[in-house]
PDB file of C-alpha atoms in Angstrom:
ATOM      1  CA  MET A   1       6.029  -6.326 -42.364  1.00 43.00           C
ATOM      2  CA  THR A   2       4.201  -9.482 -43.445  1.00 43.00           C
ATOM      3  CA  THR A   3       2.131 -11.582 -41.062  1.00 42.00           C
ATOM      4  CA  SER A   4       4.746 -14.322 -41.279  1.00 43.00           C
ATOM      5  CA  ASN A   5       7.511 -11.933 -40.259  1.00 43.00           C
ATOM      6  CA  LEU A   6       5.415 -10.555 -37.418  1.00 41.00           C
ATOM      7  CA  ILE A   7       4.985 -14.052 -36.041  1.00 41.00           C
ATOM      8  CA  LYS A   8       8.694 -14.715 -36.333  1.00 38.00           C
ATOM      9  CA  ALA A   9       9.465 -11.441 -34.590  1.00 40.00           C
ATOM     10  CA  ALA A  10       7.135 -12.328 -31.740  1.00 42.00           C
ATOM     11  CA  PHE A  11       9.061 -15.530 -31.215  1.00 37.00           C
ATOM     12  CA  LEU A  12      12.528 -13.965 -31.070  1.00 34.00           C
ATOM     13  CA  VAL A  13      14.257 -14.990 -27.884  1.00 34.00           C
ATOM     14  CA  PHE A  14      15.432 -12.165 -25.695  1.00 33.00           C
ATOM     15  CA  SER A  15      16.945 -11.992 -22.234  1.00 35.00           C
ATOM     16  CA  ILE A  16      16.598  -9.054 -19.880  1.00 34.00           C
ATOM     17  CA  THR A  17      17.770  -8.708 -16.301  1.00 34.00           C
ATOM     18  CA  ILE A  18      14.819  -6.990 -14.614  1.00 37.00           C
ATOM     19  CA  ILE A  19      16.104  -7.171 -11.059  1.00 36.00           C
ATOM     20  CA  THR A  20      19.253  -8.576  -9.538  1.00 35.00           C
ATOM     21  CA  ALA A  21      17.667 -11.910  -8.633  1.00 43.00           C
ATOM     22  CA  PHE A  22      16.059 -12.784 -11.958  1.00 51.00           C
ATOM     23  CA  LYS A  23      16.761 -13.129 -15.624  1.00 51.00           C
ATOM     24  CA  VAL A  24      13.729 -13.733 -17.791  1.00 50.00           C
ATOM     25  CA  GLN A  25      13.230 -14.328 -21.448  1.00 50.00           C
ATOM     26  CA  GLN A  26      10.352 -14.952 -23.751  1.00 48.00           C
ATOM     27  CA  ASN A  27      11.102 -18.316 -25.259  1.00 44.00           C
ATOM     28  CA  SER A  28       9.829 -19.986 -28.401  1.00 38.00           C
ATOM     29  CA  GLY A  29      11.664 -23.300 -28.640  1.00 40.00           C
ATOM     30  CA  GLN A  30      11.205 -26.599 -26.873  1.00 40.00           C
ATOM     31  CA  PRO A  31      13.457 -26.982 -23.799  1.00 37.00           C
ATOM     32  CA  LYS A  32      16.272 -29.490 -23.928  1.00 47.00           C
ATOM     33  CA  PRO A  33      15.387 -32.747 -22.166  1.00 48.00           C
ATOM     34  CA  GLY A  34      16.033 -32.563 -18.432  1.00 60.00           C
ATOM     35  CA  LYS A  35      16.927 -28.872 -18.524  1.00 68.00           C
ATOM     36  CA  ALA A  36      13.627 -27.247 -17.623  1.00 90.00           C
ATOM     37  CA  LEU A  37      10.364 -27.837 -15.815  1.00 97.00           C
ATOM     38  CA  LYS A  38       7.614 -26.914 -18.267  1.00 97.00           C
ATOM     39  CA  ILE A  39       4.635 -25.362 -16.489  1.00 98.00           C
ATOM     40  CA  MET A  40       1.372 -24.668 -18.282  1.00 98.00           C
ATOM     41  CA  VAL A  41      -0.687 -21.905 -16.643  1.00 98.00           C
ATOM     42  CA  ILE A  42      -4.432 -21.630 -17.178  1.00 98.00           C
ATOM     43  CA  SER A  43      -6.983 -19.644 -15.208  1.00 98.00           C
ATOM     44  CA  ASP A  44     -10.588 -18.466 -14.953  1.00 98.00           C
ATOM     45  CA  LEU A  45     -12.345 -21.156 -16.945  1.00 98.00           C
ATOM     46  CA  ASN A  46     -15.886 -20.389 -15.834  1.00 95.00           C
ATOM     47  CA  ALA A  47     -18.807 -19.055 -17.843  1.00 93.00           C
ATOM     48  CA  SER A  48     -21.948 -17.385 -16.407  1.00 92.00           C
ATOM     49  CA  TYR A  49     -23.354 -18.275 -12.968  1.00 95.00           C
ATOM     50  CA  GLY A  50     -24.433 -21.893 -12.775  1.00 93.00           C
ATOM     51  CA  ALA A  51     -23.190 -22.763 -16.258  1.00 95.00           C
ATOM     52  CA  LEU A  52     -22.869 -26.450 -17.135  1.00 96.00           C
ATOM     53  CA  SER A  53     -20.789 -25.805 -20.229  1.00 95.00           C
ATOM     54  CA  TYR A  54     -17.533 -24.097 -21.120  1.00 97.00           C
ATOM     55  CA  SER A  55     -16.311 -21.828 -23.868  1.00 95.00           C
ATOM     56  CA  PRO A  56     -15.005 -23.751 -26.909  1.00 96.00           C
ATOM     57  CA  ASP A  57     -11.616 -22.202 -26.129  1.00 96.00           C
ATOM     58  CA  ILE A  58     -11.393 -24.428 -23.042  1.00 97.00           C
ATOM     59  CA  ARG A  59     -11.590 -27.604 -25.105  1.00 96.00           C
ATOM     60  CA  THR A  60      -9.146 -26.126 -27.609  1.00 96.00           C
ATOM     61  CA  VAL A  61      -6.563 -25.515 -24.890  1.00 97.00           C
ATOM     62  CA  ILE A  62      -7.131 -28.909 -23.251  1.00 97.00           C
ATOM     63  CA  ASP A  63      -6.731 -30.643 -26.624  1.00 97.00           C
ATOM     64  CA  ARG A  64      -3.477 -28.741 -27.162  1.00 97.00           C
ATOM     65  CA  ILE A  65      -1.926 -30.240 -24.016  1.00 97.00           C
ATOM     66  CA  LYS A  66      -0.887 -33.379 -25.903  1.00 96.00           C
ATOM     67  CA  THR A  67       1.259 -31.242 -28.174  1.00 96.00           C
ATOM     68  CA  ILE A  68       2.597 -28.907 -25.481  1.00 97.00           C
ATOM     69  CA  LYS A  69       3.511 -31.801 -23.150  1.00 96.00           C
ATOM     70  CA  PRO A  70       3.840 -29.799 -19.937  1.00 97.00           C
ATOM     71  CA  ASP A  71       5.390 -31.355 -16.842  1.00 97.00           C
ATOM     72  CA  ILE A  72       2.736 -29.775 -14.603  1.00 98.00           C
ATOM     73  CA  ILE A  73      -0.381 -27.666 -15.147  1.00 98.00           C
ATOM     74  CA  LEU A  74      -1.341 -24.858 -12.762  1.00 98.00           C
ATOM     75  CA  CYS A  75      -4.855 -23.427 -12.637  1.00 98.00           C
ATOM     76  CA  GLY A  76      -5.415 -20.015 -11.065  1.00 98.00           C
ATOM     77  CA  GLY A  77      -8.975 -20.745  -9.953  1.00 97.00           C
ATOM     78  CA  ASP A  78     -12.583 -20.169 -11.021  1.00 98.00           C
ATOM     79  CA  MET A  79     -12.935 -23.640 -12.441  1.00 98.00           C
ATOM     80  CA  VAL A  80     -16.723 -23.616 -12.011  1.00 98.00           C
ATOM     81  CA  ALA A  81     -19.344 -20.851 -11.975  1.00 96.00           C
ATOM     82  CA  GLY A  82     -20.574 -20.705  -8.407  1.00 97.00           C
ATOM     83  CA  GLN A  83     -20.890 -17.818  -5.938  1.00 97.00           C
ATOM     84  CA  LYS A  84     -24.635 -17.394  -6.387  1.00 96.00           C
ATOM     85  CA  ALA A  85     -26.931 -18.052  -3.425  1.00 96.00           C
ATOM     86  CA  SER A  86     -29.775 -19.458  -5.544  1.00 97.00           C
ATOM     87  CA  LEU A  87     -27.656 -22.336  -6.885  1.00 97.00           C
ATOM     88  CA  THR A  88     -28.661 -25.675  -5.355  1.00 97.00           C
ATOM     89  CA  GLU A  89     -26.270 -28.323  -4.060  1.00 97.00           C
ATOM     90  CA  THR A  90     -27.273 -30.488  -7.014  1.00 98.00           C
ATOM     91  CA  ARG A  91     -26.436 -27.748  -9.497  1.00 98.00           C
ATOM     92  CA  ILE A  92     -23.088 -27.041  -7.884  1.00 98.00           C
ATOM     93  CA  ASP A  93     -22.199 -30.749  -7.898  1.00 98.00           C
ATOM     94  CA  SER A  94     -23.206 -30.911 -11.566  1.00 98.00           C
ATOM     95  CA  MET A  95     -20.847 -28.042 -12.394  1.00 98.00           C
ATOM     96  CA  TRP A  96     -17.961 -29.911 -10.792  1.00 98.00           C
ATOM     97  CA  THR A  97     -18.927 -33.061 -12.711  1.00 98.00           C
ATOM     98  CA  VAL A  98     -18.753 -31.140 -15.991  1.00 98.00           C
ATOM     99  CA  PHE A  99     -15.396 -29.670 -14.948  1.00 98.00           C
ATOM    100  CA  ASP A 100     -14.118 -33.178 -14.333  1.00 98.00           C
ATOM    101  CA  GLN A 101     -15.327 -34.408 -17.716  1.00 98.00           C
ATOM    102  CA  THR A 102     -14.084 -31.381 -19.638  1.00 98.00           C
ATOM    103  CA  VAL A 103     -10.837 -30.471 -17.877  1.00 98.00           C
ATOM    104  CA  LEU A 104      -9.582 -32.671 -15.049  1.00 98.00           C
ATOM    105  CA  LYS A 105     -10.099 -36.155 -16.480  1.00 98.00           C
ATOM    106  CA  PRO A 106      -8.411 -35.425 -19.834  1.00 98.00           C
ATOM    107  CA  ILE A 107      -5.418 -34.027 -17.935  1.00 98.00           C
ATOM    108  CA  SER A 108      -5.373 -36.856 -15.408  1.00 98.00           C
ATOM    109  CA  ASP A 109      -5.541 -39.454 -18.191  1.00 97.00           C
ATOM    110  CA  LEU A 110      -2.269 -37.995 -19.476  1.00 97.00           C
ATOM    111  CA  LYS A 111      -0.758 -38.426 -15.969  1.00 97.00           C
ATOM    112  CA  ILE A 112       0.134 -34.740 -15.845  1.00 98.00           C
ATOM    113  CA  PRO A 113       0.123 -33.225 -12.328  1.00 98.00           C
ATOM    114  CA  PHE A 114      -2.599 -30.611 -11.857  1.00 98.00           C
ATOM    115  CA  GLY A 115      -1.938 -27.905  -9.268  1.00 98.00           C
ATOM    116  CA  PHE A 116      -4.826 -25.575  -8.583  1.00 98.00           C
ATOM    117  CA  THR A 117      -6.105 -22.872  -6.291  1.00 98.00           C
ATOM    118  CA  LEU A 118      -9.729 -22.225  -5.442  1.00 98.00           C
ATOM    119  CA  GLY A 119     -11.306 -19.067  -6.835  1.00 98.00           C
ATOM    120  CA  ASN A 120     -14.201 -16.961  -5.629  1.00 98.00           C
ATOM    121  CA  HIS A 121     -16.556 -18.792  -8.008  1.00 98.00           C
ATOM    122  CA  ASP A 122     -15.295 -22.141  -6.693  1.00 98.00           C
ATOM    123  CA  ALA A 123     -15.294 -21.626  -2.943  1.00 98.00           C
ATOM    124  CA  SER A 124     -15.883 -18.069  -1.786  1.00 97.00           C
ATOM    125  CA  PRO A 125     -15.720 -17.965   2.050  1.00 97.00           C
ATOM    126  CA  GLY A 126     -19.226 -16.502   2.269  1.00 94.00           C
ATOM    127  CA  PHE A 127     -20.814 -19.342   0.280  1.00 98.00           C
ATOM    128  CA  VAL A 128     -20.979 -22.425   2.482  1.00 97.00           C
ATOM    129  CA  LYS A 129     -22.546 -24.689  -0.153  1.00 98.00           C
ATOM    130  CA  ASP A 130     -19.745 -23.838  -2.578  1.00 98.00           C
ATOM    131  CA  ARG A 131     -17.048 -24.576   0.015  1.00 98.00           C
ATOM    132  CA  ILE A 132     -18.577 -27.921   0.940  1.00 98.00           C
ATOM    133  CA  ALA A 133     -19.004 -28.978  -2.693  1.00 98.00           C
ATOM    134  CA  ALA A 134     -15.441 -27.971  -3.583  1.00 98.00           C
ATOM    135  CA  LYS A 135     -13.991 -29.950  -0.696  1.00 98.00           C
ATOM    136  CA  GLN A 136     -16.104 -33.020  -1.506  1.00 98.00           C
ATOM    137  CA  PHE A 137     -15.079 -32.925  -5.155  1.00 98.00           C
ATOM    138  CA  TRP A 138     -11.365 -32.477  -4.557  1.00 98.00           C
ATOM    139  CA  ASP A 139     -11.234 -35.020  -1.719  1.00 98.00           C
ATOM    140  CA  LYS A 140     -12.749 -37.527  -4.127  1.00 98.00           C
ATOM    141  CA  HIS A 141     -10.362 -36.564  -6.940  1.00 98.00           C
ATOM    142  CA  ILE A 142      -7.133 -36.080  -5.000  1.00 98.00           C
ATOM    143  CA  GLY A 143      -5.547 -38.971  -6.892  1.00 98.00           C
ATOM    144  CA  ALA A 144      -6.445 -37.365 -10.202  1.00 98.00           C
ATOM    145  CA  THR A 145      -4.161 -34.409  -9.415  1.00 98.00           C
ATOM    146  CA  HIS A 146      -1.040 -36.644  -9.545  1.00 98.00           C
ATOM    147  CA  LEU A 147       0.647 -34.121  -7.238  1.00 98.00           C
ATOM    148  CA  ASP A 148       3.683 -34.949  -5.121  1.00 97.00           C
ATOM    149  CA  PHE A 149       2.378 -33.348  -1.922  1.00 98.00           C
ATOM    150  CA  ALA A 150       4.643 -31.845   0.696  1.00 98.00           C
ATOM    151  CA  ASP A 151       1.645 -31.116   2.947  1.00 98.00           C
ATOM    152  CA  ASN A 152      -2.021 -31.752   2.133  1.00 98.00           C
ATOM    153  CA  THR A 153      -3.383 -31.372   5.672  1.00 98.00           C
ATOM    154  CA  HIS A 154      -5.625 -28.455   4.633  1.00 98.00           C
ATOM    155  CA  TYR A 155      -6.280 -29.594   1.063  1.00 98.00           C
ATOM    156  CA  PRO A 156      -8.002 -28.416  -1.097  1.00 98.00           C
ATOM    157  CA  PHE A 157      -7.995 -24.920   0.408  1.00 98.00           C
ATOM    158  CA  TYR A 158      -4.257 -24.594   0.962  1.00 98.00           C
ATOM    159  CA  PHE A 159      -1.486 -27.134   0.436  1.00 98.00           C
ATOM    160  CA  SER A 160       2.067 -27.564  -0.864  1.00 98.00           C
ATOM    161  CA  TYR A 161       3.694 -29.816  -3.418  1.00 98.00           C
ATOM    162  CA  VAL A 162       6.950 -30.260  -5.307  1.00 97.00           C
ATOM    163  CA  SER A 163       8.072 -30.897  -8.864  1.00 95.00           C
ATOM    164  CA  ASN A 164      11.686 -31.177  -9.936  1.00 92.00           C
ATOM    165  CA  ASN A 165      13.563 -28.321  -8.269  1.00 91.00           C
ATOM    166  CA  VAL A 166      10.449 -26.198  -7.637  1.00 97.00           C
ATOM    167  CA  PHE A 167       8.407 -25.883  -4.430  1.00 98.00           C
ATOM    168  CA  PHE A 168       4.770 -24.910  -4.904  1.00 98.00           C
ATOM    169  CA  VAL A 169       2.253 -23.515  -2.450  1.00 98.00           C
ATOM    170  CA  SER A 170      -1.455 -23.047  -3.165  1.00 98.00           C
ATOM    171  CA  TRP A 171      -3.073 -20.691  -0.647  1.00 98.00           C
ATOM    172  CA  ASP A 172      -6.714 -19.784  -0.107  1.00 98.00           C
ATOM    173  CA  ALA A 173      -7.005 -16.433  -1.904  1.00 98.00           C
ATOM    174  CA  SER A 174     -10.634 -16.973  -2.905  1.00 98.00           C
ATOM    175  CA  SER A 175     -11.356 -13.673  -1.184  1.00 98.00           C
ATOM    176  CA  ALA A 176      -9.410 -10.518  -0.377  1.00 98.00           C
ATOM    177  CA  LYS A 177      -8.609 -11.587   3.179  1.00 97.00           C
ATOM    178  CA  ILE A 178      -5.990 -14.220   3.938  1.00 98.00           C
ATOM    179  CA  LYS A 179      -6.590 -15.883   7.290  1.00 97.00           C
ATOM    180  CA  PRO A 180      -3.762 -15.675   9.858  1.00 97.00           C
ATOM    181  CA  GLU A 181      -3.638 -19.464  10.191  1.00 98.00           C
ATOM    182  CA  VAL A 182      -2.897 -19.739   6.472  1.00 98.00           C
ATOM    183  CA  LEU A 183       0.044 -17.370   6.791  1.00 98.00           C
ATOM    184  CA  GLU A 184       1.384 -19.227   9.829  1.00 98.00           C
ATOM    185  CA  TRP A 185       1.123 -22.524   7.961  1.00 98.00           C
ATOM    186  CA  MET A 186       2.926 -20.972   4.984  1.00 98.00           C
ATOM    187  CA  LYS A 187       5.812 -19.808   7.166  1.00 98.00           C
ATOM    188  CA  VAL A 188       6.344 -23.387   8.321  1.00 97.00           C
ATOM    189  CA  GLN A 189       6.084 -24.726   4.781  1.00 98.00           C
ATOM    190  CA  LEU A 190       8.540 -22.223   3.363  1.00 98.00           C
ATOM    191  CA  LYS A 191      11.069 -22.998   6.080  1.00 97.00           C
ATOM    192  CA  SER A 192      10.812 -26.740   5.449  1.00 97.00           C
ATOM    193  CA  LYS A 193      13.700 -28.692   3.977  1.00 97.00           C
ATOM    194  CA  ALA A 194      11.787 -29.251   0.752  1.00 97.00           C
ATOM    195  CA  ALA A 195      11.267 -25.511   0.298  1.00 98.00           C
ATOM    196  CA  THR A 196      14.735 -24.347   1.326  1.00 96.00           C
ATOM    197  CA  ASN A 197      16.404 -26.965  -0.865  1.00 95.00           C
ATOM    198  CA  ALA A 198      14.311 -25.974  -3.883  1.00 96.00           C
ATOM    199  CA  GLY A 199      15.809 -23.639  -6.433  1.00 95.00           C
ATOM    200  CA  PHE A 200      12.517 -21.827  -7.007  1.00 97.00           C
ATOM    201  CA  ARG A 201       9.338 -21.219  -4.984  1.00 98.00           C
ATOM    202  CA  ILE A 202       5.979 -20.489  -6.598  1.00 98.00           C
ATOM    203  CA  LEU A 203       2.812 -19.391  -4.822  1.00 98.00           C
ATOM    204  CA  LEU A 204      -0.506 -19.935  -6.594  1.00 98.00           C
ATOM    205  CA  GLY A 205      -3.601 -17.976  -5.565  1.00 98.00           C
ATOM    206  CA  HIS A 206      -6.738 -16.573  -7.154  1.00 98.00           C
ATOM    207  CA  LEU A 207      -6.937 -12.892  -6.202  1.00 98.00           C
ATOM    208  CA  PRO A 208      -3.864 -10.843  -7.170  1.00 98.00           C
ATOM    209  CA  LEU A 209      -2.133  -8.312  -4.981  1.00 98.00           C
ATOM    210  CA  TYR A 210      -2.708  -5.303  -7.239  1.00 98.00           C
ATOM    211  CA  ALA A 211      -5.546  -4.277  -9.554  1.00 98.00           C
ATOM    212  CA  ILE A 212      -4.836  -4.318 -13.293  1.00 98.00           C
ATOM    213  CA  VAL A 213      -8.318  -3.961 -14.877  1.00 98.00           C
ATOM    214  CA  ALA A 214     -11.014  -1.299 -14.484  1.00 97.00           C
ATOM    215  CA  ASP A 215     -13.801  -3.692 -13.471  1.00 95.00           C
ATOM    216  CA  LYS A 216     -11.738  -5.006 -10.558  1.00 97.00           C
ATOM    217  CA  ASN A 217     -10.030  -1.760  -9.588  1.00 98.00           C
ATOM    218  CA  LYS A 218     -11.561  -1.614  -6.119  1.00 98.00           C
ATOM    219  CA  PRO A 219     -11.339  -3.162  -2.653  1.00 98.00           C
ATOM    220  CA  GLY A 220     -12.505  -6.755  -2.430  1.00 97.00           C
ATOM    221  CA  GLU A 221     -11.117  -7.659  -5.853  1.00 98.00           C
ATOM    222  CA  VAL A 222      -7.462  -7.802  -4.756  1.00 98.00           C
ATOM    223  CA  ASN A 223      -5.580  -8.789  -1.638  1.00 98.00           C
ATOM    224  CA  GLU A 224      -6.653  -6.412   1.140  1.00 98.00           C
ATOM    225  CA  ASN A 225      -3.062  -5.921   2.368  1.00 97.00           C
ATOM    226  CA  ALA A 226      -1.122  -5.974  -0.890  1.00 98.00           C
ATOM    227  CA  ASP A 227       2.091  -4.292   0.277  1.00 98.00           C
ATOM    228  CA  GLN A 228       2.121  -6.309   3.487  1.00 98.00           C
ATOM    229  CA  SER A 229       1.588  -9.525   1.555  1.00 98.00           C
ATOM    230  CA  LEU A 230       4.353  -8.595  -0.868  1.00 98.00           C
ATOM    231  CA  ASN A 231       6.719  -8.117   2.061  1.00 98.00           C
ATOM    232  CA  PHE A 232       5.618 -11.512   3.381  1.00 98.00           C
ATOM    233  CA  PHE A 233       6.501 -13.054   0.022  1.00 98.00           C
ATOM    234  CA  LYS A 234       9.905 -11.385   0.068  1.00 97.00           C
ATOM    235  CA  ASP A 235      10.645 -12.324   3.681  1.00 97.00           C
ATOM    236  CA  ASN A 236       9.719 -15.956   3.035  1.00 97.00           C
ATOM    237  CA  ASN A 237      11.624 -16.315  -0.237  1.00 97.00           C
ATOM    238  CA  ILE A 238       8.661 -16.666  -2.600  1.00 98.00           C
ATOM    239  CA  ASP A 239      10.006 -16.059  -6.085  1.00 98.00           C
ATOM    240  CA  MET A 240       6.769 -15.871  -8.066  1.00 98.00           C
ATOM    241  CA  TYR A 241       3.092 -15.327  -7.332  1.00 98.00           C
ATOM    242  CA  ILE A 242       0.737 -16.627 -10.032  1.00 98.00           C
ATOM    243  CA  SER A 243      -2.811 -15.278  -9.781  1.00 98.00           C
ATOM    244  CA  GLY A 244      -6.025 -15.035 -11.781  1.00 98.00           C
ATOM    245  CA  HIS A 245      -9.353 -13.258 -11.180  1.00 98.00           C
ATOM    246  CA  GLN A 246      -8.697 -10.083 -13.164  1.00 97.00           C
ATOM    247  CA  HIS A 247      -9.038 -11.870 -16.543  1.00 98.00           C
ATOM    248  CA  ALA A 248      -6.015 -10.085 -18.001  1.00 98.00           C
ATOM    249  CA  TYR A 249      -2.493 -11.277 -18.761  1.00 98.00           C
ATOM    250  CA  PHE A 250       0.220  -9.062 -17.302  1.00 98.00           C
ATOM    251  CA  PRO A 251       3.533 -10.506 -16.043  1.00 98.00           C
ATOM    252  CA  ALA A 252       4.996  -7.988 -13.634  1.00 98.00           C
ATOM    253  CA  HIS A 253       7.440  -7.507 -10.788  1.00 98.00           C
ATOM    254  CA  LYS A 254       7.629  -5.495  -7.591  1.00 98.00           C
ATOM    255  CA  ASN A 255      10.102  -5.506  -4.724  1.00 95.00           C
ATOM    256  CA  GLY A 256      11.995  -8.452  -6.197  1.00 95.00           C
ATOM    257  CA  VAL A 257       8.949 -10.728  -6.571  1.00 98.00           C
ATOM    258  CA  ILE A 258       7.450 -11.808  -9.888  1.00 98.00           C
ATOM    259  CA  LEU A 259       3.696 -11.126 -10.007  1.00 98.00           C
ATOM    260  CA  PHE A 260       2.402 -13.251 -12.864  1.00 98.00           C
ATOM    261  CA  ASN A 261      -1.164 -12.194 -13.653  1.00 98.00           C
ATOM    262  CA  ALA A 262      -2.589 -15.042 -15.712  1.00 98.00           C
ATOM    263  CA  GLY A 263      -5.172 -14.318 -18.383  1.00 96.00           C
ATOM    264  CA  CYS A 264      -8.491 -16.141 -18.593  1.00 98.00           C
ATOM    265  CA  ILE A 265      -9.383 -18.905 -21.039  1.00 97.00           C
ATOM    266  CA  GLY A 266     -13.069 -18.871 -20.109  1.00 96.00           C
ATOM    267  CA  ASN A 267     -15.567 -16.060 -20.578  1.00 95.00           C
ATOM    268  CA  GLY A 268     -14.942 -12.358 -20.105  1.00 94.00           C
ATOM    269  CA  PRO A 269     -11.377 -11.250 -20.909  1.00 97.00           C
ATOM    270  CA  ARG A 270     -10.802  -7.675 -19.747  1.00 97.00           C
ATOM    271  CA  PRO A 271      -8.587  -4.874 -21.109  1.00 97.00           C
ATOM    272  CA  ILE A 272      -5.687  -3.699 -18.963  1.00 97.00           C
ATOM    273  CA  LEU A 273      -6.129  -0.419 -17.091  1.00 97.00           C
ATOM    274  CA  GLY A 274      -5.016   2.583 -19.134  1.00 91.00           C
ATOM    275  CA  HIS A 275      -4.206   0.434 -22.173  1.00 93.00           C
ATOM    276  CA  GLN A 276      -5.888   0.768 -25.549  1.00 88.00           C
ATOM    277  CA  GLU A 277      -5.310  -2.790 -26.762  1.00 91.00           C
ATOM    278  CA  PRO A 278      -8.446  -4.959 -26.844  1.00 93.00           C
ATOM    279  CA  ALA A 279      -8.928  -7.645 -24.209  1.00 95.00           C
ATOM    280  CA  LYS A 280      -7.349 -11.017 -24.962  1.00 96.00           C
ATOM    281  CA  LYS A 281      -7.779 -14.492 -23.560  1.00 98.00           C
ATOM    282  CA  ALA A 282      -4.471 -16.109 -22.673  1.00 98.00           C
ATOM    283  CA  TYR A 283      -2.660 -19.166 -21.369  1.00 98.00           C
ATOM    284  CA  SER A 284       1.055 -19.343 -20.604  1.00 98.00           C
ATOM    285  CA  ILE A 285       4.011 -21.706 -20.674  1.00 98.00           C
ATOM    286  CA  ILE A 286       6.740 -21.101 -18.089  1.00 98.00           C
ATOM    287  CA  GLU A 287       9.986 -23.056 -18.307  1.00 97.00           C
ATOM    288  CA  ILE A 288      12.226 -23.293 -15.250  1.00 97.00           C
ATOM    289  CA  PRO A 289      15.706 -24.792 -15.738  1.00 95.00           C
ATOM    290  CA  VAL A 290      16.717 -27.350 -13.131  1.00 91.00           C
ATOM    291  CA  LYS A 291      20.238 -26.047 -12.579  1.00 89.00           C
ATOM    292  CA  THR A 292      19.563 -22.312 -13.016  1.00 93.00           C
ATOM    293  CA  PRO A 293      15.893 -21.963 -12.039  1.00 94.00           C
ATOM    294  CA  LYS A 294      15.915 -18.184 -11.683  1.00 92.00           C
ATOM    295  CA  ASN A 295      16.783 -17.904 -15.371  1.00 93.00           C
ATOM    296  CA  PHE A 296      13.230 -18.927 -16.204  1.00 96.00           C
ATOM    297  CA  SER A 297      11.531 -18.289 -19.530  1.00 96.00           C
ATOM    298  CA  PHE A 298       7.918 -17.938 -20.577  1.00 97.00           C
ATOM    299  CA  ASN A 299       5.597 -17.428 -23.497  1.00 97.00           C
ATOM    300  CA  THR A 300       1.883 -16.705 -23.687  1.00 98.00           C
ATOM    301  CA  PHE A 301      -0.697 -17.519 -26.334  1.00 98.00           C
ATOM    302  CA  MET A 302      -4.270 -16.712 -27.301  1.00 97.00           C
ATOM    303  CA  PRO A 303      -6.294 -19.927 -27.091  1.00 96.00           C
ATOM    304  CA  GLU A 304      -8.511 -19.301 -30.093  1.00 94.00           C
ATOM    305  CA  ASN A 305      -5.656 -19.177 -32.638  1.00 94.00           C
ATOM    306  CA  ASN A 306      -2.508 -20.089 -30.665  1.00 94.00           C
ATOM    307  CA  MET A 307      -0.912 -16.787 -31.661  1.00 97.00           C
ATOM    308  CA  PRO A 308       1.693 -15.479 -29.189  1.00 97.00           C
ATOM    309  CA  ILE A 309       1.139 -12.343 -27.148  1.00 97.00           C
ATOM    310  CA  ALA A 310       4.317 -10.303 -27.430  1.00 96.00           C
ATOM    311  CA  LEU A 311       5.567  -8.876 -24.155  1.00 96.00           C
ATOM    312  CA  GLY A 312       6.177  -5.542 -25.832  1.00 95.00           C
ATOM    313  CA  SER A 313       2.491  -5.258 -26.703  1.00 96.00           C
ATOM    314  CA  LEU A 314       1.690  -4.840 -22.991  1.00 97.00           C
ATOM    315  CA  PRO A 315       2.013  -1.531 -21.107  1.00 97.00           C
ATOM    316  CA  ASP A 316       5.240  -0.752 -19.257  1.00 97.00           C
ATOM    317  CA  SER A 317       3.334  -0.542 -15.983  1.00 98.00           C
ATOM    318  CA  VAL A 318      -0.177  -0.623 -14.560  1.00 98.00           C
ATOM    319  CA  THR A 319      -1.381   1.656 -11.778  1.00 98.00           C
ATOM    320  CA  GLY A 320      -4.520   0.700  -9.906  1.00 98.00           C
ATOM    321  CA  PHE A 321      -6.155   2.073  -6.786  1.00 98.00           C
ATOM    322  CA  ASN A 322      -3.817   0.138  -4.495  1.00 97.00           C
ATOM    323  CA  GLY A 323      -0.469   0.447  -6.239  1.00 97.00           C
ATOM    324  CA  CYS A 324       1.678   0.293  -9.340  1.00 98.00           C
ATOM    325  CA  ILE A 325       3.402  -2.757 -10.799  1.00 98.00           C
ATOM    326  CA  LYS A 326       5.903  -2.760 -13.661  1.00 98.00           C
ATOM    327  CA  ARG A 327       6.036  -5.150 -16.581  1.00 98.00           C
ATOM    328  CA  ILE A 328       8.396  -8.013 -15.894  1.00 97.00           C
ATOM    329  CA  ASP A 329      11.175  -6.675 -18.167  1.00 96.00           C
ATOM    330  CA  ILE A 330      10.957  -3.006 -17.129  1.00 95.00           C
ATOM    331  CA  ARG A 331      13.169  -1.769 -14.323  1.00 89.00           C
TER     332      ARG A 331
END
C-alpha cells in the first residue's frame, strides 16, 4: 500500500459502540457548524528542570491552532519545568513568563478558551515555591483563559467551567493523593444545575488513574486509589477523564468511563507498556455534538509532521501494576 493510501486509510471514519453509554468514532472531517464542540487536547509541554525554552514541536502545534480553529483548548498539565528544590523564585517566575509568551498569549490573542490542570512540574504539593508561583501567575492571567467559570473559588488548583453543552472540572491531581475537600467540592459541582443540565461532563487532571508506561508503572505516578476514584467518577456522572503525566497517548475505557490518556508535545514521549511501537508525541482533537454529545469523535496527530495516529496501531489493552484498561473501541 502506498503512503498516500495509508494516510487515507488512517482517516477512514468508523463508529464502534464500546459500552452501552457511548459511541465513538475516529473522525477526519471538519464538523458541521453548530453541531460539535471542537476540543483541542495538549499536555506535558515541559522540557528539563528549570528550562526557559520549549521543544520546537510546541511552537508547531501552537501555530497550527489557527488552522484547527478549536472552540476550547485543554492542557493536561506540566506547562513549566519545576519540581526541583534548587530552582529560585526568580527562575520559576521566568519559566511562567516564557510559557505565557510561547503558549498562553498566542492562544488568548485568538480568544480561544484555555482550560488547564496543574501538573507535578507546575505545582507539586511538596514544592511550596512552585505552588505560590503557579497561583500568582494564574491569578494574574485569569482573564487570558477566556473561560466561562461555573466556580473559580479554588482557582487555579481546582475549578469548573462550561462550554456549549459540556461541563468541565479541573481537579488538583498534581500528585497521587486527591484531598477530601476537593472531592467534596466536586460532588457539589457535579450536582449543580449547570452540570446536570449538560449533555457531557469532562474531568481534567494531570496524573491518570492507571499506569500505561514502564517508567511510571509504580505508586506515586498514578492516582493512589484508582478503582475508588473510578467509582467516584461513575457515581457522579463523569463521562470522560482526560489526563497527562505518562507521556503516552492511549484512549481507553473502564467501568463505563472514558479514560483519555493524552500524549505529550514536550520532551520525553514514552512507549506504552508491553507494546513494541516506538514512543510518539501526540495532540488530540475531540468533537462533541451539541444534540448527541455521547456520540463524540476524536482524532490524534503527531506534532512534528501532523500525521494521524491510527487507533488500531495501539494495543488492545494495557496492564500496569494497579490495573488493566482497554482501548476505547475494545469491549
